[in-house]
CSV table of C-alpha atoms in Angstrom, one decimal:
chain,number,residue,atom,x,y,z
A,171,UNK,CA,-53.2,33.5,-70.8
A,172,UNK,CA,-54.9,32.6,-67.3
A,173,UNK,CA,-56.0,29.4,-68.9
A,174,UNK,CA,-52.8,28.5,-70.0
A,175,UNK,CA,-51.4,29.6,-66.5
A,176,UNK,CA,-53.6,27.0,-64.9
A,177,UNK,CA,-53.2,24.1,-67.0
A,178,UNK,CA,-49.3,24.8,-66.0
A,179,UNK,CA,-50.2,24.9,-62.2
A,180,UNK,CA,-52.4,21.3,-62.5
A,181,UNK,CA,-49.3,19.8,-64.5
A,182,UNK,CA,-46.9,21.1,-61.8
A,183,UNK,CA,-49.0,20.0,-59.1
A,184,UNK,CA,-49.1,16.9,-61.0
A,185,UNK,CA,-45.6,16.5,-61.0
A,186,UNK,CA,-44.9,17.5,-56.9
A,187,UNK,CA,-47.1,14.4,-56.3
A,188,UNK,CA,-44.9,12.1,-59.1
A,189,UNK,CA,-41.8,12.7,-57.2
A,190,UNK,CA,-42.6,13.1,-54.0
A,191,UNK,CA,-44.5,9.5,-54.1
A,192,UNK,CA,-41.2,8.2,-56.3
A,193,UNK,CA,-38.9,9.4,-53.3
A,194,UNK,CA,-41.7,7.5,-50.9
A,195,UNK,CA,-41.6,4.3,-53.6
A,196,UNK,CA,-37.4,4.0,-53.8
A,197,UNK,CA,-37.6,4.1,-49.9
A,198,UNK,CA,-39.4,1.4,-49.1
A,199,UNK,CA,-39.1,-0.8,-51.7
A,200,UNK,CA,-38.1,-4.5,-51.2
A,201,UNK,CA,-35.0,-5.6,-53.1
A,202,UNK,CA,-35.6,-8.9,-52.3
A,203,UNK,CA,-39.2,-8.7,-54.3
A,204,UNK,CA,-37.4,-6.9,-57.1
A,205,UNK,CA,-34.8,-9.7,-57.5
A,206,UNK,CA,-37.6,-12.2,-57.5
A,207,UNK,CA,-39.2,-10.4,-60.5
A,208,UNK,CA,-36.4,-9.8,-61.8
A,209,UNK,CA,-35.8,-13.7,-61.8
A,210,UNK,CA,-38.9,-13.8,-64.1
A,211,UNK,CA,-37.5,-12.0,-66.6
A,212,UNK,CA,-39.1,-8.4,-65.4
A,213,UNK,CA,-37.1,-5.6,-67.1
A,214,UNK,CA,-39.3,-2.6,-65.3
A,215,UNK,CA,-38.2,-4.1,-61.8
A,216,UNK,CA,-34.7,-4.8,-63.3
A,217,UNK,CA,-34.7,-0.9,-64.3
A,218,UNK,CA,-35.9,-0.2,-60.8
A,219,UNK,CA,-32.8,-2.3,-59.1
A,220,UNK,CA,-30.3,-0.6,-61.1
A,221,UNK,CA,-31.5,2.8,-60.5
A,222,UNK,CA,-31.5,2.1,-57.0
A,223,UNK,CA,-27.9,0.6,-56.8
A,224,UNK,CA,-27.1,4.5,-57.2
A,225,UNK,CA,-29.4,5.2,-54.8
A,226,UNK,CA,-27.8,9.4,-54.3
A,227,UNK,CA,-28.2,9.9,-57.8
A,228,UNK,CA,-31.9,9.0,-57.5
A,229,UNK,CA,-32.4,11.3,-54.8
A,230,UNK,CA,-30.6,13.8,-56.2
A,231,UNK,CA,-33.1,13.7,-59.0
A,232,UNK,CA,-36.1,13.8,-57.4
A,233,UNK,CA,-35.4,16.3,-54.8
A,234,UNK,CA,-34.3,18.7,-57.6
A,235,UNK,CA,-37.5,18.1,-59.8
A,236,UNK,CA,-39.6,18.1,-56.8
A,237,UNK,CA,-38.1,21.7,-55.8
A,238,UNK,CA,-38.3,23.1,-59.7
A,239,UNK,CA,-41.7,22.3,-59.9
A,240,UNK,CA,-43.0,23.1,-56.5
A,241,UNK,CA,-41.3,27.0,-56.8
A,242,UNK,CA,-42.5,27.2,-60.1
A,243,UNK,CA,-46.3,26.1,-59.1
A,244,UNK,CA,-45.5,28.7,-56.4
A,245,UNK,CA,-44.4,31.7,-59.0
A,246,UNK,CA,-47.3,30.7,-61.2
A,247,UNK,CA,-50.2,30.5,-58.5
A,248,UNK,CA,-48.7,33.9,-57.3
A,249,UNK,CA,-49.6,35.1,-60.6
A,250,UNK,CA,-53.0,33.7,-60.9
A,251,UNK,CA,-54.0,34.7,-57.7
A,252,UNK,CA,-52.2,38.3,-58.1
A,253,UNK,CA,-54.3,39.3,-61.4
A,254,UNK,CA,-57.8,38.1,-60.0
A,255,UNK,CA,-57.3,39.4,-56.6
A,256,UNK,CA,-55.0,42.4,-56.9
A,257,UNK,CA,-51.7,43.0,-55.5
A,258,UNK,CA,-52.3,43.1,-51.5
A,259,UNK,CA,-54.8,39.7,-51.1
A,260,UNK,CA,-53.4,37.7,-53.9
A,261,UNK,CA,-50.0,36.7,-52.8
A,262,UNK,CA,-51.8,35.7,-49.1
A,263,UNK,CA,-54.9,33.3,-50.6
A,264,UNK,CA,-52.1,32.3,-53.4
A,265,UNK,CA,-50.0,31.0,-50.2
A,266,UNK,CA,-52.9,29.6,-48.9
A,267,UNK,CA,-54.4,27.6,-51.3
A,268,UNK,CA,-51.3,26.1,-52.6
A,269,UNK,CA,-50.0,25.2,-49.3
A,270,UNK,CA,-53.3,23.3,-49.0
A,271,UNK,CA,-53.2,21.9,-52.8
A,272,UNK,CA,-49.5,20.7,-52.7
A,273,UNK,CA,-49.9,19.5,-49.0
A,274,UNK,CA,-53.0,17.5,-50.2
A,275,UNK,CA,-51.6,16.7,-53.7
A,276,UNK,CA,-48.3,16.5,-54.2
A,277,UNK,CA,-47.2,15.1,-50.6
A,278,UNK,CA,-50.1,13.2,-48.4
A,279,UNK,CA,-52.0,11.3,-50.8
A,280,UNK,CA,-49.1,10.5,-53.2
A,281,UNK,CA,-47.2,9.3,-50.3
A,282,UNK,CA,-49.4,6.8,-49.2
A,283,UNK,CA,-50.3,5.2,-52.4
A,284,UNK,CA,-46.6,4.8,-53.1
A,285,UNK,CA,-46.2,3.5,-49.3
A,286,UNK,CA,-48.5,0.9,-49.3
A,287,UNK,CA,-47.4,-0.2,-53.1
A,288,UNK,CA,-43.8,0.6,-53.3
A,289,UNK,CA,-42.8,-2.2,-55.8
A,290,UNK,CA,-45.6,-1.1,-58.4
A,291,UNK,CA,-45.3,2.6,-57.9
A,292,UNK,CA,-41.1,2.2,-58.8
A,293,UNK,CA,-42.0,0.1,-61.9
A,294,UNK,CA,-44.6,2.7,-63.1
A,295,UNK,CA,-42.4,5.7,-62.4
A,296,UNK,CA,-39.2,4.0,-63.6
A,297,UNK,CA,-39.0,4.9,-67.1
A,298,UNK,CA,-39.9,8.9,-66.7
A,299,UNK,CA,-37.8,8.9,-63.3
A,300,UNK,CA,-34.7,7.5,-65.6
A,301,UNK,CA,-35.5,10.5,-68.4
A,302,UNK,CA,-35.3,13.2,-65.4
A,303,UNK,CA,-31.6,11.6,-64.2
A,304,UNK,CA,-30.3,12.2,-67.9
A,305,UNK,CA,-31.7,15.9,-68.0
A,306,UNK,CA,-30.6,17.0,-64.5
A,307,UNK,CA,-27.1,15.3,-64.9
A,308,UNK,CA,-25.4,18.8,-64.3
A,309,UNK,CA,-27.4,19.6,-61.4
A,310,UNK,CA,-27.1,16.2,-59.6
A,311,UNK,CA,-23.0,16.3,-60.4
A,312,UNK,CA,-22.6,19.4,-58.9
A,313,UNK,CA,-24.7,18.5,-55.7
A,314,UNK,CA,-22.6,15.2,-55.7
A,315,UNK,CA,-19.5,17.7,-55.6
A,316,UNK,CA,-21.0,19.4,-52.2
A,317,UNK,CA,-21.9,16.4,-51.1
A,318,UNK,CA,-18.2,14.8,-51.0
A,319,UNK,CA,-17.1,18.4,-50.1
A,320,UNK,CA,-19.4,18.0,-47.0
A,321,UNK,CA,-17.8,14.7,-46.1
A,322,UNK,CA,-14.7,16.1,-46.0
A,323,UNK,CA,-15.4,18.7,-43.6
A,324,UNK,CA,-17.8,16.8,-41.5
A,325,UNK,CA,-15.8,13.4,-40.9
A,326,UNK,CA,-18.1,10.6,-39.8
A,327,UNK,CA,-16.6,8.0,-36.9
A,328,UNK,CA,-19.2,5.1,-37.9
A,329,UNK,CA,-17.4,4.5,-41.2
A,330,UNK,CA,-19.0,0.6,-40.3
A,331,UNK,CA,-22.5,1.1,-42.1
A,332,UNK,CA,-23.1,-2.3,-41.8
A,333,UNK,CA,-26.1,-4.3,-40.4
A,334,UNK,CA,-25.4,-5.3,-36.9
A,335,UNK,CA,-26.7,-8.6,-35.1
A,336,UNK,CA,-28.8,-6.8,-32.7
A,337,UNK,CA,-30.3,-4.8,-35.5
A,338,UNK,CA,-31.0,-8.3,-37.1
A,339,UNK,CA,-32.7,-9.3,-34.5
A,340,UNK,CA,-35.0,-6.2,-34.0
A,341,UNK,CA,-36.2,-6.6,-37.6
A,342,UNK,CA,-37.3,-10.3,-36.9
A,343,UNK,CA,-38.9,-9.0,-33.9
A,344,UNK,CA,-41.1,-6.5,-36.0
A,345,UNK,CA,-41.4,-9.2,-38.7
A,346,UNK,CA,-43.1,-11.1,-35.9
A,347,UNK,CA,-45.3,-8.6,-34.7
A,348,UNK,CA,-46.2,-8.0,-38.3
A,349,UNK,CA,-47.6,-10.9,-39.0
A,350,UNK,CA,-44.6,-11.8,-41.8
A,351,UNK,CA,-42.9,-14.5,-39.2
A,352,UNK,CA,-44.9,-17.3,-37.1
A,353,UNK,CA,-43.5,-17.6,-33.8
A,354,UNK,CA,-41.6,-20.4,-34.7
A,355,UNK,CA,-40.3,-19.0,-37.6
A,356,UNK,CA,-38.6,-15.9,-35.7
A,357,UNK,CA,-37.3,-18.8,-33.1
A,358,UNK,CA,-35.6,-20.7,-35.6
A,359,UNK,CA,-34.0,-17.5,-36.9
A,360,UNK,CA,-33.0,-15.8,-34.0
A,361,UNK,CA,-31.4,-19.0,-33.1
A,362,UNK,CA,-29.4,-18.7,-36.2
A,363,UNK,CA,-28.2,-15.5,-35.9
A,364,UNK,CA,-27.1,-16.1,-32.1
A,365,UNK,CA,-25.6,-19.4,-32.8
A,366,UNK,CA,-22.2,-18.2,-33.7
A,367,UNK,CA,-22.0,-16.9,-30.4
A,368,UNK,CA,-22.0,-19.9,-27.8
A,369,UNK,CA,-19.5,-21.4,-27.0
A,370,UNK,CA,-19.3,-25.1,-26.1
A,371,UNK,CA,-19.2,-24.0,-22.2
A,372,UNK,CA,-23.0,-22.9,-22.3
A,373,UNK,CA,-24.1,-26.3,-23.9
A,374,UNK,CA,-21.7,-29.0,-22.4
A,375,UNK,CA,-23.0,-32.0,-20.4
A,376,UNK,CA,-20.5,-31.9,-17.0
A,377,UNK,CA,-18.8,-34.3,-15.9
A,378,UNK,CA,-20.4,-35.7,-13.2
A,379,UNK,CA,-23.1,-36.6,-15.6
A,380,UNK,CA,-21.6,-38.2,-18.4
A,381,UNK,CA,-21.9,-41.9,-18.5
A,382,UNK,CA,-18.6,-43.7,-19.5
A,383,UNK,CA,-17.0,-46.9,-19.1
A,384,UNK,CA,-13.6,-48.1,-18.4
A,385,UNK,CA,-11.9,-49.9,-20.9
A,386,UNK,CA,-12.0,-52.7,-18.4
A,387,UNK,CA,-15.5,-53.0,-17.6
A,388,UNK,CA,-17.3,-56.0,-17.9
A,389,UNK,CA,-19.5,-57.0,-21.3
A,390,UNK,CA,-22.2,-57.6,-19.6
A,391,UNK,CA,-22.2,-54.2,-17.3
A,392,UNK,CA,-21.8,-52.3,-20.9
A,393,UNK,CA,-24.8,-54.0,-21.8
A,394,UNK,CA,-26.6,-53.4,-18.9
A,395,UNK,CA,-25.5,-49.8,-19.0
A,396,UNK,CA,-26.5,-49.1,-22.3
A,397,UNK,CA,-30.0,-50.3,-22.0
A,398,UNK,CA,-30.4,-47.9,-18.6
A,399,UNK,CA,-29.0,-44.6,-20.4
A,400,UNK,CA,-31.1,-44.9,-23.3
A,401,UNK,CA,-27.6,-43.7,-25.1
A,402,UNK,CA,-26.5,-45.1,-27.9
A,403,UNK,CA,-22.5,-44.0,-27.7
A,404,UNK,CA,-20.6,-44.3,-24.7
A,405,UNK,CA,-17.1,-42.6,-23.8
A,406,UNK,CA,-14.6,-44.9,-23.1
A,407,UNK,CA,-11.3,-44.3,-20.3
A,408,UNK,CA,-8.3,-45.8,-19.3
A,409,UNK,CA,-8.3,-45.8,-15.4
A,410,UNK,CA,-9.8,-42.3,-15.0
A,411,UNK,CA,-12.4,-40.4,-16.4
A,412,UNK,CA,-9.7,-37.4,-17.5
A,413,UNK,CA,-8.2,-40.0,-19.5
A,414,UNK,CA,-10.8,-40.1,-22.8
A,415,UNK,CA,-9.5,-43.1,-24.9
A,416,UNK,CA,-12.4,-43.1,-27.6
A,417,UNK,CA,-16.1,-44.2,-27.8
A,418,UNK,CA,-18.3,-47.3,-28.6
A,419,UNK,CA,-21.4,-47.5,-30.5
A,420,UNK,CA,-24.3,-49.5,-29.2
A,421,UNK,CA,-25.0,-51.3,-32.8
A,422,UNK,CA,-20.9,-52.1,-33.2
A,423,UNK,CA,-21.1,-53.4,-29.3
A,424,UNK,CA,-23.8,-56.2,-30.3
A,425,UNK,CA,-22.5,-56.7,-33.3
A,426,UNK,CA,-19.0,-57.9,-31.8
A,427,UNK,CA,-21.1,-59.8,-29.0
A,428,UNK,CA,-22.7,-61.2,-31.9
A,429,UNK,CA,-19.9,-62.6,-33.6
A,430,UNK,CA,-18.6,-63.6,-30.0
A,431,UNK,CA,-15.9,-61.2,-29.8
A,432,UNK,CA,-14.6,-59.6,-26.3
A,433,UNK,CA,-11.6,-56.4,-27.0
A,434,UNK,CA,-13.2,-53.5,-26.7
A,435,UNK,CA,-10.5,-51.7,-28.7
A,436,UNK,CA,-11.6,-53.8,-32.2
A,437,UNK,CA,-14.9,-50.9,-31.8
A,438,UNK,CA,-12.9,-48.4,-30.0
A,439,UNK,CA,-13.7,-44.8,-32.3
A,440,UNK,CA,-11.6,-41.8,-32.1
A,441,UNK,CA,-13.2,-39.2,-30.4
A,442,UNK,CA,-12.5,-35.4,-30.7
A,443,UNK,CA,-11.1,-33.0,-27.9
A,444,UNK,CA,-12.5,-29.6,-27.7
A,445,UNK,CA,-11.9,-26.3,-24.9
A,446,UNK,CA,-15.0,-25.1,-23.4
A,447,UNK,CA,-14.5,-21.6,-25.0
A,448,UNK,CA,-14.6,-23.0,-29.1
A,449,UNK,CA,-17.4,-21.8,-30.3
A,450,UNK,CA,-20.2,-24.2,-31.1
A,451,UNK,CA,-20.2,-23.2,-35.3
A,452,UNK,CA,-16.7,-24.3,-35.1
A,453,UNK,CA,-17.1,-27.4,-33.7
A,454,UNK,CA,-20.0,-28.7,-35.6
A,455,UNK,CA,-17.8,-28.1,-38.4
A,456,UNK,CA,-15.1,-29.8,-36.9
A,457,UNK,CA,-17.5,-32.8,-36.2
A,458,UNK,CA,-19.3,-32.9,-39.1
A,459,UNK,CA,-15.7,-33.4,-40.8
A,460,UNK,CA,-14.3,-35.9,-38.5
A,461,UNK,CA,-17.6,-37.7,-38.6
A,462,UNK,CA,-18.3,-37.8,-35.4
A,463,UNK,CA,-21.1,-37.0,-32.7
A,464,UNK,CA,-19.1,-36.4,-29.7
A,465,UNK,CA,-16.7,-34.2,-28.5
A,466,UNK,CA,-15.4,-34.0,-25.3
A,467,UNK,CA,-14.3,-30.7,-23.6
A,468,UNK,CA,-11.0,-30.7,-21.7
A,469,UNK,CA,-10.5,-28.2,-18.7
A,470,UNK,CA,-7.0,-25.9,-18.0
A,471,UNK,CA,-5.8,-28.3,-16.2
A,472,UNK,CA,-6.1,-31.2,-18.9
A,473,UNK,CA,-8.5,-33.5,-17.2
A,474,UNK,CA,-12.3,-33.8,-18.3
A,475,UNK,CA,-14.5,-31.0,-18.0
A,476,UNK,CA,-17.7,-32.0,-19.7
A,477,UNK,CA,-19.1,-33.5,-23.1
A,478,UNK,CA,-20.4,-31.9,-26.0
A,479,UNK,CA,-22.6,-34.1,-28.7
A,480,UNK,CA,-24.2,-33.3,-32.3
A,481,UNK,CA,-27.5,-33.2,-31.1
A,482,UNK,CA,-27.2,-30.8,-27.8
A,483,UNK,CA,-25.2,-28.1,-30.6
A,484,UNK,CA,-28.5,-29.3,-33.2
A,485,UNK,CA,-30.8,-28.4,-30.3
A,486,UNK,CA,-29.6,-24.9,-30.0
A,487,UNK,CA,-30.9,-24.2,-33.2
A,488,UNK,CA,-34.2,-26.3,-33.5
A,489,UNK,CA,-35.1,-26.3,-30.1
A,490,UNK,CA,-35.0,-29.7,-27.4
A,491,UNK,CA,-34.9,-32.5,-29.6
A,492,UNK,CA,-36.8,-35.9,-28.1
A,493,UNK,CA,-36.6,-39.4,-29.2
A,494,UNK,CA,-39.2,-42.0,-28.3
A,495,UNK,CA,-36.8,-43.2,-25.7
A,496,UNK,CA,-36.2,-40.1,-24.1
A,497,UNK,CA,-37.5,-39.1,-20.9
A,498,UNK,CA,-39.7,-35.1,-21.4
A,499,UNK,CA,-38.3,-32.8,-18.5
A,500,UNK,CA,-39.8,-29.6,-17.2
A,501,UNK,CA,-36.7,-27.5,-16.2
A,502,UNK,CA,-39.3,-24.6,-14.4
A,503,UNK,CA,-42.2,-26.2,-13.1
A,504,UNK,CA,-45.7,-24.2,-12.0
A,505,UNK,CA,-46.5,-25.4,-8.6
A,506,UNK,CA,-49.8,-23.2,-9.2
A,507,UNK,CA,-49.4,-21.7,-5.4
A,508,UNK,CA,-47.0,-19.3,-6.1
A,509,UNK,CA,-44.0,-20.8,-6.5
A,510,UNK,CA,-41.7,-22.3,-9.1
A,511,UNK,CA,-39.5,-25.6,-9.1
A,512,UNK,CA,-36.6,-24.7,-11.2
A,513,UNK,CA,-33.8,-27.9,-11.8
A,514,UNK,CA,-30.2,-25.9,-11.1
A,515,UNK,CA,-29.2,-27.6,-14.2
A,516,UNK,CA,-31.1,-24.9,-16.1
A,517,UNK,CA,-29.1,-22.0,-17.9
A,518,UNK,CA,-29.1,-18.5,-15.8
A,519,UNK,CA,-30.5,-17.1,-19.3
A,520,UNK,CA,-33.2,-18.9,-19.4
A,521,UNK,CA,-34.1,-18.4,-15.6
A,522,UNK,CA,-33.8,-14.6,-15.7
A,523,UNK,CA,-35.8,-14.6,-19.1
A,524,UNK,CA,-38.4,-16.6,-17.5
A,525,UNK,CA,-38.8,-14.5,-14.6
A,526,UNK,CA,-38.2,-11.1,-16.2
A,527,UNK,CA,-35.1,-10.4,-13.9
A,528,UNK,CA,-33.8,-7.6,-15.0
A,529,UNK,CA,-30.0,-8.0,-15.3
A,530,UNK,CA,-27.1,-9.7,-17.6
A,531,UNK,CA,-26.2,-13.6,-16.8
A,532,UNK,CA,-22.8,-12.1,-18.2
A,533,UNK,CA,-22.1,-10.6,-14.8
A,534,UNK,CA,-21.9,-14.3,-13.4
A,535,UNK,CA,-18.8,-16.9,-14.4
A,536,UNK,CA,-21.6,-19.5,-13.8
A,537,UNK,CA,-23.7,-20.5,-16.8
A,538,UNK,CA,-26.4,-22.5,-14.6
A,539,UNK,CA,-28.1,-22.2,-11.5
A,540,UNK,CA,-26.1,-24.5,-9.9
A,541,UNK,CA,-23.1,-22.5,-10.1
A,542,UNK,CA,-24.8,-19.3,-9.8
A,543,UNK,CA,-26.3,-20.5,-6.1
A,544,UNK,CA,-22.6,-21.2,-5.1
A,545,UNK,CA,-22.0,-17.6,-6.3
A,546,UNK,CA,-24.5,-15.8,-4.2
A,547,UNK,CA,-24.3,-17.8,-1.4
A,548,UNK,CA,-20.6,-18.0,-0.9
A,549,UNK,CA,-20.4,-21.5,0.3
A,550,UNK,CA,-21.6,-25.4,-1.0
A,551,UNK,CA,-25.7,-24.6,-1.4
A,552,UNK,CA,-27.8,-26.6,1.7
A,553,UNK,CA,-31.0,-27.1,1.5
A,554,UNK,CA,-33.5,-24.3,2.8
A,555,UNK,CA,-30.6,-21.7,1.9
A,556,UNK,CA,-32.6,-18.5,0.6
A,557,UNK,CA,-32.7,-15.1,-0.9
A,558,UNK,CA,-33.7,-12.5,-2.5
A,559,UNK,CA,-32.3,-11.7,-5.9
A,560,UNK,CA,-33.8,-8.9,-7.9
A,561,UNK,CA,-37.7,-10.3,-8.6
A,562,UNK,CA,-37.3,-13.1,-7.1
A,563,UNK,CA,-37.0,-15.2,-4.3
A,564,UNK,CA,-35.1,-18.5,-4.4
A,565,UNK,CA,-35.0,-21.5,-1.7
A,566,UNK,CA,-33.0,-24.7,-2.0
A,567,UNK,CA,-35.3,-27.5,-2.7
A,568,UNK,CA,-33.4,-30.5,-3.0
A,569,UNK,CA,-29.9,-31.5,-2.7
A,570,UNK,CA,-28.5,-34.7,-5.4
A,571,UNK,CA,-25.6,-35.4,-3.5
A,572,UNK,CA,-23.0,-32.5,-2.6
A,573,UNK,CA,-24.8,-30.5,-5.8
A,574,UNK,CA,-28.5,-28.7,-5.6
A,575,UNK,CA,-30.9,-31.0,-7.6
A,576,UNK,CA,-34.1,-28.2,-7.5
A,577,UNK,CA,-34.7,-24.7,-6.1
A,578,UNK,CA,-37.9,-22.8,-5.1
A,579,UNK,CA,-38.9,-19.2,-6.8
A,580,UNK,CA,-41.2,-17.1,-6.3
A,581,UNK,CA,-41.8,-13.3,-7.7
A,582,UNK,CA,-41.8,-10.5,-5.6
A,583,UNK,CA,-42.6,-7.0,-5.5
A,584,UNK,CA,-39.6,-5.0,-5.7
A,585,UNK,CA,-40.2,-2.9,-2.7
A,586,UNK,CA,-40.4,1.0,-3.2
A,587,UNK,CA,-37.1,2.8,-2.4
A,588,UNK,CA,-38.4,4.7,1.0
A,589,UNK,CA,-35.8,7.4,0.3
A,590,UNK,CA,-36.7,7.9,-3.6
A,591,UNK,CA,-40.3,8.5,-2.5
A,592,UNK,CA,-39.4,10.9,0.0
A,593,UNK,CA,-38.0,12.8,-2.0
A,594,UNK,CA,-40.3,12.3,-4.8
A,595,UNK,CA,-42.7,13.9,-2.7
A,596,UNK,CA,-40.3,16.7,-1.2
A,597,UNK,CA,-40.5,17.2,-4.8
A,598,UNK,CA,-44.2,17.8,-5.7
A,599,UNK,CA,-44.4,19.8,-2.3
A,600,UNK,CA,-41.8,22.3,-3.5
A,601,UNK,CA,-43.5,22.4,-7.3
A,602,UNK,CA,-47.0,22.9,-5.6
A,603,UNK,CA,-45.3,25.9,-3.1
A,604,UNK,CA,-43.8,27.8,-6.3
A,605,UNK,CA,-47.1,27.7,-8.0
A,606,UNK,CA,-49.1,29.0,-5.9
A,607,UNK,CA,-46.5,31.7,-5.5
C-alpha cells in the first residue's frame, strides 16, 4: 500500500513539473522560430503553433492538470506522512516536505529548463499536452463559460490589444542590449518604424538655400553653376523663385550643349509640388511613381517654401548619405574646452538628444535651431545673444547674413532649487525630532 502510495506521489510530482515547465515553454516561445521549422516540414513545431493559436485553451489545460495533480500529491503525502508519523506531526512535516519537493520539482527547476529552451520543451511536451486538451474538454469549456461571463461584468476600455510603435521600439531597444541587434541594425529599424511619421517640413532644404536658375539664365552661368554645387538637378523659375516651372538634369544639359542646342524648355522635366505637412512615406511613393527625385514644398501662401529630394527622404532611413563629391559636415563640433559649435541648421531633436535636454522639440513650431533661437530670444538672433536653456547654455557664434550660421553650447549644472532643499531639510529635521520622541 505505502509503496504504491509513493510511486503515485513521484508520478504526480512528476507531472507538477510537466506542466508547470509547459505553461513556462508556451510563454516564451518564438513563433517566428516555429514558422521557420515549420517551413522545413516540422510537424512537432507545426503541432506547437496550432495549439498555441488557441492559446486559453492551452492554459486552461495546464492550469487544471497542474492543480489536479498538485492537490492530489498533497492528499497522498498527507497520507504517507499521516500513517508513519501519526495523526498530530504528519500533516505538519507532510506540508513541509512537499512544499519543498513541489517548490523544487515541479516549479523552479522545471521552469528554467523550459525558459532557457522554450522551442524544444513545446515540441517535447506537444503530443501529451494535446492528449490532456481532449480529456479535460469539459472542464476547460466550462472555465471558458466564466471566463466570457467575467468579461461581461468586468468591461475592459483597451479593447485595442494591439502592438503600439513605442512598444516597438522598446523591444529593439532590449534586442540591442541583448546582444540580438548591432547598433546599426536597431538604427536602421528604428528609422523604419519612425519614418511614417515625418513629415516633409522636418527634412526640407529652405529656400534660401536651394540653388535654382531662371529660365533666362545664361548657358554658360548654368554651367558654371553646376560644376560649383556639385548638384546634378537644378530647379528651374520663371522670374521668381515661387514660380517653380520644372528642373534640368546635368547629363540632358551637356548633352543639348553637345548637339549645339540653346531652349532650355527641350530638357525642361516636370517637377512635383508637395505641402510641408505630407508625410515623407507618402511622398516617396508619390516620387517613386512620377519618377522623379525632387519635390518642391509650397507654403500657405503659394510661393516656395523649401525643397525636398529622394535622397534627403532615403537618408532618413539609412543615415547621411555621401558621394565622392560631397563635402563631410560636422553639425555639433567638440571644441575640447568645453564648448560645442553647433550649425543652426541642425534639427532641435538632434540638439536636445545630443545634449540630454530634457524636454519635447514638439513644444517649439521651429524644427531647427535657427528657428528655435528666434523663438527664445524674441527678436532676429545677433551675435553674442545668450542663454540659458535647461542644460545648456547657448551663445551666437556666427551670423551668414540676417540668419545665425553657428552657435556656442556648453552644459551646465542645473543649479539646486534653494527652496526645495530647504525644505528637504525642514524635512529630515522634523523626521529626526519625532524619533527621538
Amino acid at each position: 500500500m505505502e509503496v504504491g502510495l509513493t510511486i503515485a506521489l513521484i508520478i504526480l510530482i512528476i507531472f507538477s513539473g510537466y506542466f508547470s515547465a509547459t505553461e513556462t515553454a508556451y510563454t516564451s516561445l518564438s513563433r517566428i522560430k516555429l514558422k521557420n521549422m515549420m517551413q522545413k516540414k516540422n510537424k512537432r513545431a507545426e503541432l506547437v503553433y496550432k495549439q498555441g493559436e488557441n492559446y486559453d485553451r492551452v492554459l486552461s489545460t495546464i492550469l487544471v492538470g497542474n492543480n489536479i495533480v498538485n492537490i492530489a500529491a498533497a492528499t497522498i503525502g498527507t497520507i504517507l506522512f499521516t500513517g508513519a508519523l501519526g495523526g498530530e506531526l504528519g500533516p505538519t512535516i507532510s506540508t513541509v516536505v512537499l512544499t519543498i519537493v513541489v517548490l523544487i520539482f515541479g516549479e523552479v527547476m522545471p521552469k528554467s529548463i523550459a525558459k532557457e529552451y522554450p522551442e524544444k520543451f513545446a515540441m517535447l511536451s506537444a503530443p501529451l499536452l494535446q492528449l490532456f486538451i481532449y480529456l479535460f474538454i469539459p472542464l476547460t469549456y466550462f472555465f471558458h463559460l466564466l471566463k466570457l461571463l467575467a468579461k461581461k461584468i468586468i468591461k475592459s476600455n483597451d479593447e485595442n490589444r494591439s502592438i503600439t510603435e513605442d512598444e516597438l521600439i522598446t523591444i529593439v531597444e532590449e534586442s540591442e542590449n541583448g546582444g540580438v541587434l548591432d547598433e546599426h541594425e536597431s538604427e536602421l529599424i528604428r528609422s523604419a518604424i519612425e519614418f511614417n511619421d515625418l513629415e516633409v517640413v522636418e527634412i526640407l532644404t529652405p529656400r534660401v538655400d536651394m540653388v535654382a536658375i531662371d529660365i533666362t539664365t545664361p548657358l554658360d552661368e548654368i554651367s558654371k553653376i553646376f560644376r560649383e554645387s556639385g548638384y546634378s538637378r537644378l530647379p528651374v523659375y520663371k522670374e521668381s523663385i515661387d514660380n517653380i516651372i520644372g528642373f534640368i538634369h546635368e547629363k540632358d544639359f551637356y548633352m543639348m550643349l553637345y548637339n549645339k542646342g540653346k531652349d532650355l524648355n527641350s530638357i525642361l522635366q516636370k517637377i512635383i509640388c508637395t505641402a510641408p505637412t505630407i508625410k515623407i512615406s507618402s511622398l516617396l511613393r508619390e516620387l517613386q511613381l512620377e519618377k522623379c527625385h525632387i519635390a518642391i514644398v509650397i507654403d500657405e501662401y503659394g510661393g516656395t517654401k523649401g525643397m525636398v529630394t529622394m535622397e534627403d527622404i532615403l537618408e532618413e532611413l539609412v543615415g547621411e548619405i555621401w558621394d565622392e563629391h560631397d563635402e563631410m559636415v560636422d553639425e555639433i563640433i567638440d571644441n575640447n574646452d568645453g564648448t560645442y559649435t553647433v550649425l543652426a541648421s541642425t534639427t532641435l531633436e538632434d540638439l536636445f538628444q545630443y545634449f540630454d535636454v530634457e524636454t519635447d522639440d514638439e513644444d517649439f513650431t521651429s524644427i531647427s535651431v535657427n528657428g528655435w533661437l528666434s523663438e527664445i530670444i524674441d527678436k532676429m538672433p545677433e551675435v553674442n545673444d545668450e542663454f540659458d536653456f535647461e542644460n545648456i547654455h547657448v551663445k551666437v557664434k556666427e551670423l551668414d547674413g540676417r540668419r545665425v550660421h553657428s552657435v556656442l553650447v556648453t552644459k551646465i549644472e542645473k543649479p539646486v532649487d534653494e527652496d526645495k532643499r530647504d525644505g528637504l531639510l525642514e524635512d529630515i529635521k522634523k523626521n529626526l525630532s519625532d524619533s527621538e520622541d
